[in-house]
C-alpha atoms as a printed R data frame, in Angstrom:
   type eleno elety resid chain resno       x       y      z
1  ATOM     1    CA   MET     A     1 121.154 163.526 37.135
2  ATOM     2    CA   ALA     A     2 124.102 161.410 36.244
3  ATOM     3    CA   LYS     A     3 123.613 157.737 34.938
4  ATOM     4    CA   GLY     A     4 126.106 154.827 34.663
5  ATOM     5    CA   LYS     A     5 125.935 151.865 32.292
6  ATOM     6    CA   LEU     A     6 125.414 148.753 34.624
7  ATOM     7    CA   THR     A     7 126.214 145.425 32.720
8  ATOM     8    CA   PHE     A     8 125.064 141.920 34.331
9  ATOM     9    CA   GLU     A     9 127.432 139.937 32.428
10 ATOM    10    CA   ASP     A    10 125.945 136.679 33.492
11 ATOM    11    CA   ILE     A    11 122.751 137.314 31.480
12 ATOM    12    CA   ASN     A    12 124.377 139.743 28.931
13 ATOM    13    CA   VAL     A    13 122.127 142.735 30.042
14 ATOM    14    CA   SER     A    14 123.055 146.328 30.054
15 ATOM    15    CA   VAL     A    15 121.482 149.445 31.717
16 ATOM    16    CA   ASN     A    16 121.745 152.804 31.989
17 ATOM    17    CA   VAL     A    17 120.822 153.731 35.782
18 ATOM    18    CA   PRO     A    18 120.962 157.172 38.259
19 ATOM    19    CA   ALA     A    19 123.594 158.042 40.219
20 ATOM    20    CA   GLY     A    20 122.463 156.101 43.770
21 ATOM    21    CA   THR     A    21 120.951 153.064 42.662
22 ATOM    22    CA   ARG     A    22 122.162 149.998 44.291
23 ATOM    23    CA   VAL     A    23 122.856 147.334 42.331
24 ATOM    24    CA   ILE     A    24 120.664 144.866 43.635
25 ATOM    25    CA   GLU     A    25 117.400 147.090 42.828
26 ATOM    26    CA   ILE     A    26 118.539 146.432 39.474
27 ATOM    27    CA   SER     A    27 119.538 143.038 39.206
28 ATOM    28    CA   GLU     A    28 115.845 142.152 40.502
29 ATOM    29    CA   LYS     A    29 114.415 143.806 37.997
30 ATOM    30    CA   VAL     A    30 116.464 142.613 35.063
31 ATOM    31    CA   GLY     A    31 116.076 138.718 36.571
32 ATOM    32    CA   ALA     A    32 120.138 138.535 36.953
33 ATOM    33    CA   GLY     A    33 121.550 135.986 39.197
34 ATOM    34    CA   ILE     A    34 122.750 137.958 41.906
35 ATOM    35    CA   ILE     A    35 120.509 136.380 44.630
36 ATOM    36    CA   TYR     A    36 120.059 137.601 48.100
37 ATOM    37    CA   GLY     A    37 118.951 136.224 51.598
38 ATOM    38    CA   CYS     A    38 118.807 139.576 53.658
39 ATOM    39    CA   ARG     A    39 115.172 139.129 54.159
40 ATOM    40    CA   GLU     A    40 115.877 135.609 55.548
41 ATOM    41    CA   GLY     A    41 119.001 136.830 57.726
42 ATOM    42    CA   ASP     A    42 121.736 135.580 55.452
43 ATOM    43    CA   CYS     A    43 123.869 138.684 55.055
44 ATOM    44    CA   GLY     A    44 126.346 138.212 52.277
45 ATOM    45    CA   SER     A    45 124.340 136.081 50.139
46 ATOM    46    CA   CYS     A    46 124.746 139.136 47.215
47 ATOM    47    CA   LEU     A    47 128.268 138.690 47.026
48 ATOM    48    CA   MET     A    48 129.126 140.095 43.615
49 ATOM    49    CA   LYS     A    49 132.157 140.625 41.385
50 ATOM    50    CA   VAL     A    50 132.787 143.680 40.060
51 ATOM    51    CA   ASP     A    51 134.834 143.196 36.615
52 ATOM    52    CA   GLU     A    52 134.994 146.419 35.201
53 ATOM    53    CA   GLY     A    53 134.421 150.117 36.780
54 ATOM    54    CA   MET     A    54 134.893 150.042 40.277
55 ATOM    55    CA   GLU     A    55 135.811 153.315 40.300
56 ATOM    56    CA   PHE     A    56 132.246 154.332 39.390
57 ATOM    57    CA   VAL     A    57 130.953 152.103 42.387
58 ATOM    58    CA   SER     A    58 130.485 153.736 46.332
59 ATOM    59    CA   GLU     A    59 133.007 152.514 48.758
60 ATOM    60    CA   PRO     A    60 132.189 150.191 51.120
61 ATOM    61    CA   SER     A    61 130.715 151.131 54.564
62 ATOM    62    CA   ALA     A    62 132.199 149.658 57.828
63 ATOM    63    CA   LEU     A    63 129.468 147.018 58.035
64 ATOM    64    CA   GLU     A    64 130.263 145.972 54.122
65 ATOM    65    CA   ASP     A    65 133.755 145.435 55.085
66 ATOM    66    CA   LYS     A    66 133.178 143.521 57.995
67 ATOM    67    CA   VAL     A    67 130.636 141.203 56.090
68 ATOM    68    CA   LEU     A    68 133.135 140.846 53.318
69 ATOM    69    CA   LYS     A    69 135.759 140.282 55.655
70 ATOM    70    CA   GLU     A    70 133.696 137.527 57.309
71 ATOM    71    CA   ASN     A    71 133.012 135.917 53.836
72 ATOM    72    CA   LEU     A    72 136.269 136.023 52.953
73 ATOM    73    CA   ALA     A    73 135.733 138.267 49.984
74 ATOM    74    CA   GLY     A    74 138.543 138.863 47.149
75 ATOM    75    CA   ARG     A    75 139.592 141.819 45.711
76 ATOM    76    CA   GLY     A    76 136.735 143.161 43.353
77 ATOM    77    CA   MET     A    77 134.102 141.950 45.570
78 ATOM    78    CA   ARG     A    78 131.419 143.725 46.825
79 ATOM    79    CA   LEU     A    79 127.913 143.043 48.225
80 ATOM    80    CA   ALA     A    80 125.111 144.052 45.683
81 ATOM    81    CA   CYS     A    81 122.717 145.507 48.311
82 ATOM    82    CA   GLN     A    82 125.164 148.067 49.597
83 ATOM    83    CA   ALA     A    83 127.142 149.188 45.971
84 ATOM    84    CA   GLN     A    84 125.789 152.018 44.721
85 ATOM    85    CA   ILE     A    85 126.573 153.734 41.519
86 ATOM    86    CA   LEU     A    86 128.300 156.892 41.565
87 ATOM    87    CA   GLY     A    87 127.682 158.313 37.947
88 ATOM    88    CA   GLU     A    88 128.656 158.151 34.649
89 ATOM    89    CA   GLY     A    89 131.049 155.138 33.898
90 ATOM    90    CA   GLU     A    90 130.553 151.702 32.518
91 ATOM    91    CA   ILE     A    91 130.291 149.144 35.400
92 ATOM    92    CA   LYS     A    92 130.330 145.135 34.867
93 ATOM    93    CA   VAL     A    93 129.367 142.927 37.408
94 ATOM    94    CA   ARG     A    94 128.427 139.223 37.968
95 ATOM    95    CA   PRO     A    95 127.217 136.726 40.548
96 ATOM    96    CA   VAL     A    96 129.836 134.568 42.664
């Protein structure tokens, strides 16, 4: 199975993750600063910046696009709960 290298720049931790993994899943496991309030109804709180490797991250869904626009997210911004690693490549992310 293809794996990507995901680096959380806020804590300087890199992990190899299988394709299809959502960034938020790994963020929780390694203790990165990407927070989320989905369980409290605060959609958009897991906003993150992809500093490198956007080509190795899934395209935003229509719902994610809507939330990004509502939050006035800039270029390279994604929701960690929606962004999936596509495969081999290096991805660098940080909380917003």
